[in-house]
mmCIF file with all atom_site columns, C-alpha atoms in Angstrom:
data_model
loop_
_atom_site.group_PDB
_atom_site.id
_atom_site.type_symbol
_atom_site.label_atom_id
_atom_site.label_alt_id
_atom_site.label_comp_id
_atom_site.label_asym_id
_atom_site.label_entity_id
_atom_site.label_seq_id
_atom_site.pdbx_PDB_ins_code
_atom_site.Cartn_x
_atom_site.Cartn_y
_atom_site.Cartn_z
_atom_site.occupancy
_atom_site.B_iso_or_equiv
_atom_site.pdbx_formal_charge
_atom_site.auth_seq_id
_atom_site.auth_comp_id
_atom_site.auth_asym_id
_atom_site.auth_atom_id
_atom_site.pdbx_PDB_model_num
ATOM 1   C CA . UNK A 1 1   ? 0.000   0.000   0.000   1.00 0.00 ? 1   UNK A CA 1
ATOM 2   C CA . UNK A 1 2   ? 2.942   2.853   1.186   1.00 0.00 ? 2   UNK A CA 1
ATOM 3   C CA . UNK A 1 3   ? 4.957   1.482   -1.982  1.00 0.00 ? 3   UNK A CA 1
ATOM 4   C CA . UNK A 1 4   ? 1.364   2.333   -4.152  1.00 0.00 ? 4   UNK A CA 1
ATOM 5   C CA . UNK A 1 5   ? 1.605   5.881   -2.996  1.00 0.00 ? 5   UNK A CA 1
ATOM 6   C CA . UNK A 1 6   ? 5.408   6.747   -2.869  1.00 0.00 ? 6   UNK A CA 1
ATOM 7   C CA . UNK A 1 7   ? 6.055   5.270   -6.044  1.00 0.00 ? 7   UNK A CA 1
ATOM 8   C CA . UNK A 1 8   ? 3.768   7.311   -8.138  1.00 0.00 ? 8   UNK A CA 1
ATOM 9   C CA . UNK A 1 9   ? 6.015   10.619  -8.435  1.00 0.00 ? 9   UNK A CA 1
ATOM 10  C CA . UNK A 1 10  ? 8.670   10.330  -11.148 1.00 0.00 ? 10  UNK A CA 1
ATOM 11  C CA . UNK A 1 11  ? 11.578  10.008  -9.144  1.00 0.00 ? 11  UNK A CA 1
ATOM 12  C CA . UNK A 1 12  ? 12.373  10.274  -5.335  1.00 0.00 ? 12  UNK A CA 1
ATOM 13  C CA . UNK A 1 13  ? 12.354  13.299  -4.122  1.00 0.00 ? 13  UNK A CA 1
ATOM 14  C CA . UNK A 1 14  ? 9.110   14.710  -6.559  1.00 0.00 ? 14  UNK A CA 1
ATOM 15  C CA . UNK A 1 15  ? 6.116   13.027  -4.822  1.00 0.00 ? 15  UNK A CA 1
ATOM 16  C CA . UNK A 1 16  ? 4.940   15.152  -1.934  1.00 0.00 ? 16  UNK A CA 1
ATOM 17  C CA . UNK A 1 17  ? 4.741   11.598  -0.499  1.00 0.00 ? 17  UNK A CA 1
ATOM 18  C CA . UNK A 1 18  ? 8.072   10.773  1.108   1.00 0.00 ? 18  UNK A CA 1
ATOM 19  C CA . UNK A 1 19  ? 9.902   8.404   -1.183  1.00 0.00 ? 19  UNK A CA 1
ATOM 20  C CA . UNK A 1 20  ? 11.316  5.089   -0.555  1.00 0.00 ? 20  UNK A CA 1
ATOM 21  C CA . UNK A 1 21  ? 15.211  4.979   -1.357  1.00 0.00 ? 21  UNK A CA 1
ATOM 22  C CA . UNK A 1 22  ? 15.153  1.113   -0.927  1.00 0.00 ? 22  UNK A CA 1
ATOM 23  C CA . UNK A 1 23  ? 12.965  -1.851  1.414   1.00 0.00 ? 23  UNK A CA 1
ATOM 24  C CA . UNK A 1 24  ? 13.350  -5.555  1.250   1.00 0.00 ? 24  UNK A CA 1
ATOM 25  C CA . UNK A 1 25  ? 10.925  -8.229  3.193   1.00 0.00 ? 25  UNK A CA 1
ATOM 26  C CA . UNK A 1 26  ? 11.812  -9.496  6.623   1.00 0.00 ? 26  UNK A CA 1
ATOM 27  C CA . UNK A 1 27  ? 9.554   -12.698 6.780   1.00 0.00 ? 27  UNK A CA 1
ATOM 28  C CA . UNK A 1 28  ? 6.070   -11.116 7.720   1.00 0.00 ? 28  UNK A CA 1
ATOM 29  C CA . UNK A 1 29  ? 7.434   -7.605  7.693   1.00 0.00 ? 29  UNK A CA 1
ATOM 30  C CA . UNK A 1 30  ? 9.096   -5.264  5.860   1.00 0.00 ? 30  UNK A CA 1
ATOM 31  C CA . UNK A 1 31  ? 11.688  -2.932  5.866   1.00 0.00 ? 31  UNK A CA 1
ATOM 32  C CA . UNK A 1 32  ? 11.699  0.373   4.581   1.00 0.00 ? 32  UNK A CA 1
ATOM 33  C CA . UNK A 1 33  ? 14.767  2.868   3.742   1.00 0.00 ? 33  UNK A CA 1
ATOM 34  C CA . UNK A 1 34  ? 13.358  6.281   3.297   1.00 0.00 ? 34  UNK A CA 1
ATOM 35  C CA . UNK A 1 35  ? 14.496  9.463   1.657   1.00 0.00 ? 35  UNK A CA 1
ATOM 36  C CA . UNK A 1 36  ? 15.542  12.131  4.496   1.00 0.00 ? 36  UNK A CA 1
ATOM 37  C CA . UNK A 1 37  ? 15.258  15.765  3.183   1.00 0.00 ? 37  UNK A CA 1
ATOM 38  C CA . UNK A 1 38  ? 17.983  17.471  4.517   1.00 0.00 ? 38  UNK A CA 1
ATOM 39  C CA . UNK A 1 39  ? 16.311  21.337  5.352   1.00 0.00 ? 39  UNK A CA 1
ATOM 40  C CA . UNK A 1 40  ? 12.807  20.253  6.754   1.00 0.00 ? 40  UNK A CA 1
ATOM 41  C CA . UNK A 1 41  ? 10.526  20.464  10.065  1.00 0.00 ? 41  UNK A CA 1
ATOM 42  C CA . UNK A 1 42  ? 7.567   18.747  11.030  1.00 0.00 ? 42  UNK A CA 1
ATOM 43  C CA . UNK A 1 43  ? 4.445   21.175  10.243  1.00 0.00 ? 43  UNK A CA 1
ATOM 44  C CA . UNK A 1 44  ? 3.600   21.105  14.120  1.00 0.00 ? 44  UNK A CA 1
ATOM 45  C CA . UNK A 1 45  ? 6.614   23.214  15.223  1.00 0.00 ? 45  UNK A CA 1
ATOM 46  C CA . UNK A 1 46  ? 5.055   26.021  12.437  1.00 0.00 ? 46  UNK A CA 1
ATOM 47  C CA . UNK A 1 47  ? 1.923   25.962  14.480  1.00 0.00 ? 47  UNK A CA 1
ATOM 48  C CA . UNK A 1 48  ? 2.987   28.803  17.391  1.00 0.00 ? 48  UNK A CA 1
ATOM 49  C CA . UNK A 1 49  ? 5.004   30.934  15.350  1.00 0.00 ? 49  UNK A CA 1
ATOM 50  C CA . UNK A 1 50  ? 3.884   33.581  13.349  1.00 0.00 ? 50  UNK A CA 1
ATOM 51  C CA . UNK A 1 51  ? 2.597   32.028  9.831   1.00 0.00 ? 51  UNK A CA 1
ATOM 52  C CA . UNK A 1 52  ? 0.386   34.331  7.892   1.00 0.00 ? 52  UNK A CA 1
ATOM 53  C CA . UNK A 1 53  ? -2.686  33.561  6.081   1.00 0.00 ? 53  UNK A CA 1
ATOM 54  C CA . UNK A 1 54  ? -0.727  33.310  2.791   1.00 0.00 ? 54  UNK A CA 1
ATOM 55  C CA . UNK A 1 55  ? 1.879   31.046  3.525   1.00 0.00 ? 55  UNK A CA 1
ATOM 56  C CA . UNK A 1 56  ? -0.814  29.274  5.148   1.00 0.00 ? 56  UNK A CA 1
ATOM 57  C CA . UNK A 1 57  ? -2.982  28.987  1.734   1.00 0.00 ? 57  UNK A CA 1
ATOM 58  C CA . UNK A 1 58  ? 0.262   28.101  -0.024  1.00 0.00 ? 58  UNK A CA 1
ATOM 59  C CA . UNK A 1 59  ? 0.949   25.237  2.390   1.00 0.00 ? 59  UNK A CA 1
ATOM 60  C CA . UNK A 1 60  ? -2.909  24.186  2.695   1.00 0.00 ? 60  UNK A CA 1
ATOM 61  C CA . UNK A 1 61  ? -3.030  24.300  -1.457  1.00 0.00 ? 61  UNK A CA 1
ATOM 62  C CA . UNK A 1 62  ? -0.139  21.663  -1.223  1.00 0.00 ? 62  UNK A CA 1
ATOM 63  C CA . UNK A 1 63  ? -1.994  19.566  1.050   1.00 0.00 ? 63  UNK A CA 1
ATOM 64  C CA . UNK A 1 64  ? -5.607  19.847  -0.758  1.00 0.00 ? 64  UNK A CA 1
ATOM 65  C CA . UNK A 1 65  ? -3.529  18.663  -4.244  1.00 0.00 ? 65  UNK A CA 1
ATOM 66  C CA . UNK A 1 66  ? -1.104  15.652  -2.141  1.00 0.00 ? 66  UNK A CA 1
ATOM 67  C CA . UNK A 1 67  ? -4.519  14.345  -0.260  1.00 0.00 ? 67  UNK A CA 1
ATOM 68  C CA . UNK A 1 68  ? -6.356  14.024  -3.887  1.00 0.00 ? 68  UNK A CA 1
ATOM 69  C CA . UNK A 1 69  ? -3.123  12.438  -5.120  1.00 0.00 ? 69  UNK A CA 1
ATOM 70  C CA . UNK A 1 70  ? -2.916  9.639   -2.343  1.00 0.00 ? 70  UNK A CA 1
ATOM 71  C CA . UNK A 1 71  ? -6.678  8.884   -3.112  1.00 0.00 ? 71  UNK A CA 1
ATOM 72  C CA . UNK A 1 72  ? -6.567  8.506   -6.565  1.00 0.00 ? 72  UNK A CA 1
ATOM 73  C CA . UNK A 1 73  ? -3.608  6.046   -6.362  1.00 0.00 ? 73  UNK A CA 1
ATOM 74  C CA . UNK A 1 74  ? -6.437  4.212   -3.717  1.00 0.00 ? 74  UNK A CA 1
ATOM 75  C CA . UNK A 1 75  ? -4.758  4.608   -0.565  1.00 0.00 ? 75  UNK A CA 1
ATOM 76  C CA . UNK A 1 76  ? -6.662  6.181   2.441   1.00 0.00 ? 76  UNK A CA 1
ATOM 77  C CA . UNK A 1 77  ? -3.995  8.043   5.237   1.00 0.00 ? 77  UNK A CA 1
ATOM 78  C CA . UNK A 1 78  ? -6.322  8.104   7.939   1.00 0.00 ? 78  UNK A CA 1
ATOM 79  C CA . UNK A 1 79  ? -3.908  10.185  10.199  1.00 0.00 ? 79  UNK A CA 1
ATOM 80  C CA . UNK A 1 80  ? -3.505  13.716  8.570   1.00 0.00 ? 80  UNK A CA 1
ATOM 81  C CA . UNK A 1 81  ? -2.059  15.791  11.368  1.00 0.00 ? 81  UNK A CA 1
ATOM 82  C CA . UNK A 1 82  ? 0.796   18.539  11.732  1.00 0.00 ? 82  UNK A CA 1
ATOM 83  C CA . UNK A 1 83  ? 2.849   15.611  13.516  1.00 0.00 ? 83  UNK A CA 1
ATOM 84  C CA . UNK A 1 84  ? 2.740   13.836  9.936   1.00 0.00 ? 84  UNK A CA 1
ATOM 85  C CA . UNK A 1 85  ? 3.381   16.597  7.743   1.00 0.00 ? 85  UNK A CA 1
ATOM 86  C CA . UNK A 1 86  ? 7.583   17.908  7.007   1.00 0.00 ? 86  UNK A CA 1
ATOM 87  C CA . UNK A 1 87  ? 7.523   21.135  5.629   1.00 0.00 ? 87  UNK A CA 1
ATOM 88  C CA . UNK A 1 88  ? 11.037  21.219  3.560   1.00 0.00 ? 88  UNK A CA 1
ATOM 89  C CA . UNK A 1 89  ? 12.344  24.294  2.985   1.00 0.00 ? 89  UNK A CA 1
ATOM 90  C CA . UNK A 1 90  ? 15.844  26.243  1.561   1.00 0.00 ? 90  UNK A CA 1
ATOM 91  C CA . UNK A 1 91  ? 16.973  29.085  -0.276  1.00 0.00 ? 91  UNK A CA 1
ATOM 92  C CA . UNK A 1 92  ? 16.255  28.274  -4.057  1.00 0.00 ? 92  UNK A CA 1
ATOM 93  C CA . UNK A 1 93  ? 12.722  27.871  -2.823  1.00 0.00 ? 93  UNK A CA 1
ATOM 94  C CA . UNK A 1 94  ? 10.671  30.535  -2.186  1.00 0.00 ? 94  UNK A CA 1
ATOM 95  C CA . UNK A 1 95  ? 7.479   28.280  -0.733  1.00 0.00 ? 95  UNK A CA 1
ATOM 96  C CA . UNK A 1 96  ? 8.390   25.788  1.172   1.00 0.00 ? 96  UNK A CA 1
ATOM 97  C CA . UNK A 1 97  ? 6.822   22.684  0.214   1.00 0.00 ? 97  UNK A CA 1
ATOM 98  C CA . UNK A 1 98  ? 5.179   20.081  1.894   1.00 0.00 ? 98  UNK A CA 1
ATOM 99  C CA . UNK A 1 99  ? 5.900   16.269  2.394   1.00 0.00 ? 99  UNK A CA 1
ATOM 100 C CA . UNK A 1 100 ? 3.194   13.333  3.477   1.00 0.00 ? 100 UNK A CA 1
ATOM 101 C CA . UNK A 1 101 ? 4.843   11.019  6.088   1.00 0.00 ? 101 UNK A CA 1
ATOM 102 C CA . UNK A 1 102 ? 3.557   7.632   8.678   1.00 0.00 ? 102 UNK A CA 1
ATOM 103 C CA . UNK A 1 103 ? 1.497   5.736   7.006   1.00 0.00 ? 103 UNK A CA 1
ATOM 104 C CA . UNK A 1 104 ? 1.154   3.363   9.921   1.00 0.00 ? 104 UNK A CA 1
ATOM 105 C CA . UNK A 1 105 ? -2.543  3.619   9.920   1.00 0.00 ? 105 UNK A CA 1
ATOM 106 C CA . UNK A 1 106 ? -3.296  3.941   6.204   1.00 0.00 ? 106 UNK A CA 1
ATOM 107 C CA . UNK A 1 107 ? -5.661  1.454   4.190   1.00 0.00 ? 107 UNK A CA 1
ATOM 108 C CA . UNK A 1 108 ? -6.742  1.148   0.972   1.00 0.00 ? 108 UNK A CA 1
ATOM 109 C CA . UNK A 1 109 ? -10.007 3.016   -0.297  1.00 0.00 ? 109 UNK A CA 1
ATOM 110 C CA . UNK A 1 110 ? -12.984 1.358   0.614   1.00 0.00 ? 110 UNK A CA 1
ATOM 111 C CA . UNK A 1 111 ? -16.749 2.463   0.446   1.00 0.00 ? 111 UNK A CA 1
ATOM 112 C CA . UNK A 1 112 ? -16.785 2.963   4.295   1.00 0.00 ? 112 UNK A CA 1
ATOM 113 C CA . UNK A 1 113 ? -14.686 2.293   7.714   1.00 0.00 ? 113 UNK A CA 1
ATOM 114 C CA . UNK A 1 114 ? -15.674 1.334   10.906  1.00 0.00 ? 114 UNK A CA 1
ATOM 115 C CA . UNK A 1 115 ? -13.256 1.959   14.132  1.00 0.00 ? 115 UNK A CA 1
ATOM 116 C CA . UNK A 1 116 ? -11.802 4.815   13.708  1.00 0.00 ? 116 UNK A CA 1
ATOM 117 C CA . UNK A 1 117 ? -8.014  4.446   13.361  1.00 0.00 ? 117 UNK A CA 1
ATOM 118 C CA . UNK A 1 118 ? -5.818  7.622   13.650  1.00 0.00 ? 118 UNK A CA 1
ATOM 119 C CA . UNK A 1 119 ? -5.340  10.076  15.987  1.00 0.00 ? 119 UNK A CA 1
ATOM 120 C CA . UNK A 1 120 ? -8.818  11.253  17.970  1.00 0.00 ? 120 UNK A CA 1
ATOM 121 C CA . UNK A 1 121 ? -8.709  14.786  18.102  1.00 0.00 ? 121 UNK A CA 1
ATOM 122 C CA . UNK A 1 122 ? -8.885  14.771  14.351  1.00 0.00 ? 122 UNK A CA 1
ATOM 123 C CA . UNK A 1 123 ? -11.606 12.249  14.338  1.00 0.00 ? 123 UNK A CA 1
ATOM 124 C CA . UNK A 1 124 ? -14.608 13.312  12.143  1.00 0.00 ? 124 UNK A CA 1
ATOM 125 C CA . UNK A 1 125 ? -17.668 13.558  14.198  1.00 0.00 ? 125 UNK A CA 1
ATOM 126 C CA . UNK A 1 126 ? -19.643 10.909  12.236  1.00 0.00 ? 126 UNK A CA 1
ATOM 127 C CA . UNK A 1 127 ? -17.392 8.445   13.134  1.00 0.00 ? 127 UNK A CA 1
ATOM 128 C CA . UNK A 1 128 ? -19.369 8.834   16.423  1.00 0.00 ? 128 UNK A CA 1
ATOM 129 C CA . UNK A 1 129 ? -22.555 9.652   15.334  1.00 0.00 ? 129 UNK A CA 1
ATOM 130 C CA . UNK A 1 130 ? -22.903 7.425   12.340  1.00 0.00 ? 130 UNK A CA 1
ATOM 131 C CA . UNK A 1 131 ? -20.451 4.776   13.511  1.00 0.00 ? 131 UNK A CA 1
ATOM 132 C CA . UNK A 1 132 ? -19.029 4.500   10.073  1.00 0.00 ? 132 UNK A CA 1
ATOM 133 C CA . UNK A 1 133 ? -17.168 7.621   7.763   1.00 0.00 ? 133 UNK A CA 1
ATOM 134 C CA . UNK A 1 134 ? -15.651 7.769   4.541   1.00 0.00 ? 134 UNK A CA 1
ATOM 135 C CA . UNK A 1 135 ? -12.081 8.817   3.444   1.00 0.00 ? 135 UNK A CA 1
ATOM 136 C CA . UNK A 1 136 ? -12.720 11.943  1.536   1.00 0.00 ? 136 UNK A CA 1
ATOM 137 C CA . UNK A 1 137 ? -15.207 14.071  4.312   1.00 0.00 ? 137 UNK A CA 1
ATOM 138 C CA . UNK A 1 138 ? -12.468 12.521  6.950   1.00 0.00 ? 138 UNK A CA 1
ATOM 139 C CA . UNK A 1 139 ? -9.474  13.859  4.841   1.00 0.00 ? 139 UNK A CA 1
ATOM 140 C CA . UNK A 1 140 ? -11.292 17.391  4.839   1.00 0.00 ? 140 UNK A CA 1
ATOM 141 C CA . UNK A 1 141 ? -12.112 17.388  8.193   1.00 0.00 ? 141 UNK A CA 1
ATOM 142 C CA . UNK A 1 142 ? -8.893  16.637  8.938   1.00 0.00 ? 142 UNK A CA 1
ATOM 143 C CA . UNK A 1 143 ? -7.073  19.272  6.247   1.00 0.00 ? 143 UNK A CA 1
ATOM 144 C CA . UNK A 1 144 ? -9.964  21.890  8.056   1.00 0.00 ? 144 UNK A CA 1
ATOM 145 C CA . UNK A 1 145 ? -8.395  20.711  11.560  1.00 0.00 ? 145 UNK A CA 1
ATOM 146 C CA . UNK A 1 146 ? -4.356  21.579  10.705  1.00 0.00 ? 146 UNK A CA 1
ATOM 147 C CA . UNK A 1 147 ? -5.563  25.272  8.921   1.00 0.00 ? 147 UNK A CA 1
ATOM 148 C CA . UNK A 1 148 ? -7.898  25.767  11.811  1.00 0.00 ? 148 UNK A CA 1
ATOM 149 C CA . UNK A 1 149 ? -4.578  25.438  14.135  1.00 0.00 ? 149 UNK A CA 1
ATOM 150 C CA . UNK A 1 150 ? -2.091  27.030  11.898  1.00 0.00 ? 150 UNK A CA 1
ATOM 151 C CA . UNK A 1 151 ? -4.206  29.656  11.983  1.00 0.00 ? 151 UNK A CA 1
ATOM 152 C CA . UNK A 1 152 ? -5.565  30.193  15.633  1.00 0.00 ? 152 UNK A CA 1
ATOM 153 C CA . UNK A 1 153 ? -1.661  29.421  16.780  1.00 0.00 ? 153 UNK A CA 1
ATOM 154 C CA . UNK A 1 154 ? -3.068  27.043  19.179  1.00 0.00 ? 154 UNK A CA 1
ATOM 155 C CA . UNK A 1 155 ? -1.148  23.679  19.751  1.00 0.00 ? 155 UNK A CA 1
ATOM 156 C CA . UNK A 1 156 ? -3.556  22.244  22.000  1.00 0.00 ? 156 UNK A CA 1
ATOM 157 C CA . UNK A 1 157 ? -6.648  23.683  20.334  1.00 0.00 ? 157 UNK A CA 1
ATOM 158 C CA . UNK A 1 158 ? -8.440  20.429  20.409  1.00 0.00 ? 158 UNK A CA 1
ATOM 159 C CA . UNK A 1 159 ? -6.689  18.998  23.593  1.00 0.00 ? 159 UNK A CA 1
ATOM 160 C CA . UNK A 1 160 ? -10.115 19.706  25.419  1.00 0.00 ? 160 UNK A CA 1
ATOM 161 C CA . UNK A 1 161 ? -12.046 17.358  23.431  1.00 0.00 ? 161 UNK A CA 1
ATOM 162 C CA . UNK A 1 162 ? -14.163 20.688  22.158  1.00 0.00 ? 162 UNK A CA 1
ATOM 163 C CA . UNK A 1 163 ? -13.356 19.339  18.511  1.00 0.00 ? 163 UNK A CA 1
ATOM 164 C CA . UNK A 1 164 ? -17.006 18.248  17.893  1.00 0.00 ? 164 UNK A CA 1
ATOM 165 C CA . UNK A 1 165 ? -19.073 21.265  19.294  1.00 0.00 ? 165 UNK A CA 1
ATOM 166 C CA . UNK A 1 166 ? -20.466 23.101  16.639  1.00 0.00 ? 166 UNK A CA 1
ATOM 167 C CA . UNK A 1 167 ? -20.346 26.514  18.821  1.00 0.00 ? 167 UNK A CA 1
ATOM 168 C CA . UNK A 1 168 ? -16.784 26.129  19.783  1.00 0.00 ? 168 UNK A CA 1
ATOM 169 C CA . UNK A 1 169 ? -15.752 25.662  16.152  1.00 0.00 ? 169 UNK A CA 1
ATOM 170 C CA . UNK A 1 170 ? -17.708 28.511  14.993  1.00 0.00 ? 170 UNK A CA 1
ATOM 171 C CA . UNK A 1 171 ? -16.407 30.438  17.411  1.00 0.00 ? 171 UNK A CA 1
ATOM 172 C CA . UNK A 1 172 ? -12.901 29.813  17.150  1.00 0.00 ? 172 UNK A CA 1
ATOM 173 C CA . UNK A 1 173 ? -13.262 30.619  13.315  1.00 0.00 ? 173 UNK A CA 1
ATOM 174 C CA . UNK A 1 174 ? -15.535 33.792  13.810  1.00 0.00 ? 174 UNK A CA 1
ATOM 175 C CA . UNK A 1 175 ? -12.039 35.130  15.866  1.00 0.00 ? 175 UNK A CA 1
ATOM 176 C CA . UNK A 1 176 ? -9.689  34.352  13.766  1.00 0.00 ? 176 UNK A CA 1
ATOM 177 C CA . UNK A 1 177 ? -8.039  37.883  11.839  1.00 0.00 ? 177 UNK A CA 1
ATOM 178 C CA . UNK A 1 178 ? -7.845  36.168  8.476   1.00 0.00 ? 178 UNK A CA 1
ATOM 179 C CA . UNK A 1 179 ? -9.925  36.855  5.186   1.00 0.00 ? 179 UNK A CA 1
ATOM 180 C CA . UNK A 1 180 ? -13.641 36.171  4.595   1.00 0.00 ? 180 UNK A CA 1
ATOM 181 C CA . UNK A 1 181 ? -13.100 33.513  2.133   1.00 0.00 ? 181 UNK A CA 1
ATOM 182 C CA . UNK A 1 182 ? -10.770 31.956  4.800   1.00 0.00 ? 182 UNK A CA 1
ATOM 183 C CA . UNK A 1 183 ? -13.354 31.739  7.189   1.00 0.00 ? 183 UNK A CA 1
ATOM 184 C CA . UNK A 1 184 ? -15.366 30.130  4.772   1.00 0.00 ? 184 UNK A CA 1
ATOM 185 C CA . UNK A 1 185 ? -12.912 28.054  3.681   1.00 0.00 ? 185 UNK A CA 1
ATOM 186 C CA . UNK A 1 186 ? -12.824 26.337  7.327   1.00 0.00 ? 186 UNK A CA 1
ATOM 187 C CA . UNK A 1 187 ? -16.579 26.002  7.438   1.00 0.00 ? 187 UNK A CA 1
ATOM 188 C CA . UNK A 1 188 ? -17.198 24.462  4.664   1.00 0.00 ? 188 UNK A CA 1
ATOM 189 C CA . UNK A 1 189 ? -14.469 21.612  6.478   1.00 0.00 ? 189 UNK A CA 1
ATOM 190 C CA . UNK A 1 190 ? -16.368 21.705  9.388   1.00 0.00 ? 190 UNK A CA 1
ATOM 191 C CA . UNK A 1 191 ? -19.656 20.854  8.337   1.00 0.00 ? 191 UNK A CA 1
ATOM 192 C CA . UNK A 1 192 ? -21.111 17.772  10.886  1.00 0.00 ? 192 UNK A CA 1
ATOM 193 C CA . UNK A 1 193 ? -23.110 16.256  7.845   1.00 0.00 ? 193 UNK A CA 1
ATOM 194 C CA . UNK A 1 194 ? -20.233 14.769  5.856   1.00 0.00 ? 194 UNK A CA 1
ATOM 195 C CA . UNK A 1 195 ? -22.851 14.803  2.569   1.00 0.00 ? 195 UNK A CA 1
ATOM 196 C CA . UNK A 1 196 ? -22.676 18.854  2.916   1.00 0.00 ? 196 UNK A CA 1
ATOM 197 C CA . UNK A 1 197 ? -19.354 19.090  3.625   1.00 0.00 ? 197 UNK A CA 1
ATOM 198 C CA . UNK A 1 198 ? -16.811 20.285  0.636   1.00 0.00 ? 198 UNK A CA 1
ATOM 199 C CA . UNK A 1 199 ? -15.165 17.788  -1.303  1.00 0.00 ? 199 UNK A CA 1
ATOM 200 C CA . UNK A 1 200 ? -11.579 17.617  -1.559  1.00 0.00 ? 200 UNK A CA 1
ATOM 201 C CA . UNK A 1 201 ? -12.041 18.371  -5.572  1.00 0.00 ? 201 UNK A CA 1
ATOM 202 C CA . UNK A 1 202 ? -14.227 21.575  -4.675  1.00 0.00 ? 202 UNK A CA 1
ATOM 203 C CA . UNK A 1 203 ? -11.500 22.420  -2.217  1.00 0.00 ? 203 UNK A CA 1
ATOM 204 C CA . UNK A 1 204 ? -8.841  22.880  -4.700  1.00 0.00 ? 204 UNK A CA 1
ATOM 205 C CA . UNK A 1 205 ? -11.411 25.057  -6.782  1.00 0.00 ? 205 UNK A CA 1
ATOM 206 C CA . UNK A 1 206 ? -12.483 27.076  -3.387  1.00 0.00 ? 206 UNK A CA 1
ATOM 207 C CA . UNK A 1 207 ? -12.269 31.045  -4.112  1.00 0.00 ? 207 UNK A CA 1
ATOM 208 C CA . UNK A 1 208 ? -9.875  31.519  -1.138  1.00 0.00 ? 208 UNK A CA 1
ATOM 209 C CA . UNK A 1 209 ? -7.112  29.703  -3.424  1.00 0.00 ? 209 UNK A CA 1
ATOM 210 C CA . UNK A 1 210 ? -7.576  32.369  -6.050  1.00 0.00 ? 210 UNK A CA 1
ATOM 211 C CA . UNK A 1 211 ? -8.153  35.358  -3.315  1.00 0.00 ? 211 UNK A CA 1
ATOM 212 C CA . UNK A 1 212 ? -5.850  37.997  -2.457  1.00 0.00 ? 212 UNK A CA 1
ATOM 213 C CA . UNK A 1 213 ? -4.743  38.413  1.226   1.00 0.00 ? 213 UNK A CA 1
ATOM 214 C CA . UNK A 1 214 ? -4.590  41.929  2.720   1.00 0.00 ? 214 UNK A CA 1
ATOM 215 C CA . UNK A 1 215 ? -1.419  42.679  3.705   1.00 0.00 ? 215 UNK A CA 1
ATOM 216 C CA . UNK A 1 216 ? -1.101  42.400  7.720   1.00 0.00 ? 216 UNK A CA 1
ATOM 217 C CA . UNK A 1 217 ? -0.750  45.989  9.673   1.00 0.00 ? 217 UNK A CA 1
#
């Protein structure tokens, strides 16, 4: 399943999955060499310094295009979370650029899951309600879940278990200082029905992608 994903960029290094340099079978397991990019950081150090709206559209763009990638190829991460996310960076490149990594809890695409697997504070609320969820409303709830902290600067946003109430979530969103079409942007992630929620391909299309962002004062 990893080798599905990795291997679908031209060369190592191109994917925005992290490639594999070499792996070989170890009876019932198997063993995995992976690229290392040498200027990189894990996306959840990014989260209390001072990122502005658009470096956070540039690196939510990247995640939006790698998420419909992964699907496509059939694979399912499950665990989308700053902790999982490198963001490489150096001084030929003026946006740093995102990498996919731990696909210890990934599956292939099915119709539906049941028991949730992956980390619970980005656990879609139907998984609860509904007792089954499906990998592209999960995927945006999570990808709603990372901007929503990047944003708010708050580490341990959803360390209170407040993830599912719709009034904290609106809330939270109503105070951030970004743009209008940000705001919406994170709503449309966060809607409880995963039916009405936005679809990864209508994410990529979403007007805030195309918006200008006010300067900051």
């Amino acid at each position: 399943m990893m080798l599905m994903v990795m291997t679908a960029g031209d060369s190592v290094g191109e994917n925005a999955v992290i490639s594999p340099l070499a792996w070989t079978s170890l009876d019932d397991e198997v063993l995995l060499i992976m690229e290392r990019p040498e200027h990189c950081t894990v996306l959840f150090d990014y989260i209390d310094r001072q990122i502005d709206e658009g470096l956070a559209k540039e690196l939510m763009r990247q995640l939006v295009e790698a998420a419909i990638h992964i699907h496509k190829v059939g694979v399912f991460h499950h665990d989308l979370k700053p902790e999982n996310i490198l963001i490489e960076y150096d001084e030929a490149r003026l946006i740093p650029r995102v990498r996919i990594i731990d696909f210890g809890c990934g599956c292939f695409m099915t119709p539906g899951y049941h028991g949730y697997v992956g980390t619970s504070c980005y656990q879609p609320p139907e998984s609860n309600t509904q007792g089954t969820y499906e990998a592209g409303p999960t995927t945006v709830w999570q990808l709603g879940c990372i901007l929503l902290q990047l944003m708010s600067k708050m580490i341990d946003l959803f360390a209170t278990g407040m993830q599912h109430c719709e009034h904290f979530l609106a809330y939270t969103i109503m105070e951030l200082e970004v743009s209008e079409d940000c705001k919406k942007f994170l709503k449309s992630c966060f809607l409880f029905n995963p039916d009405q929620r936005i679809t990864l391909e209508q994410m990529r299309c979403h007007p805030w992608f195309s918006s200008s962002v006010p300067p900051e004062a």
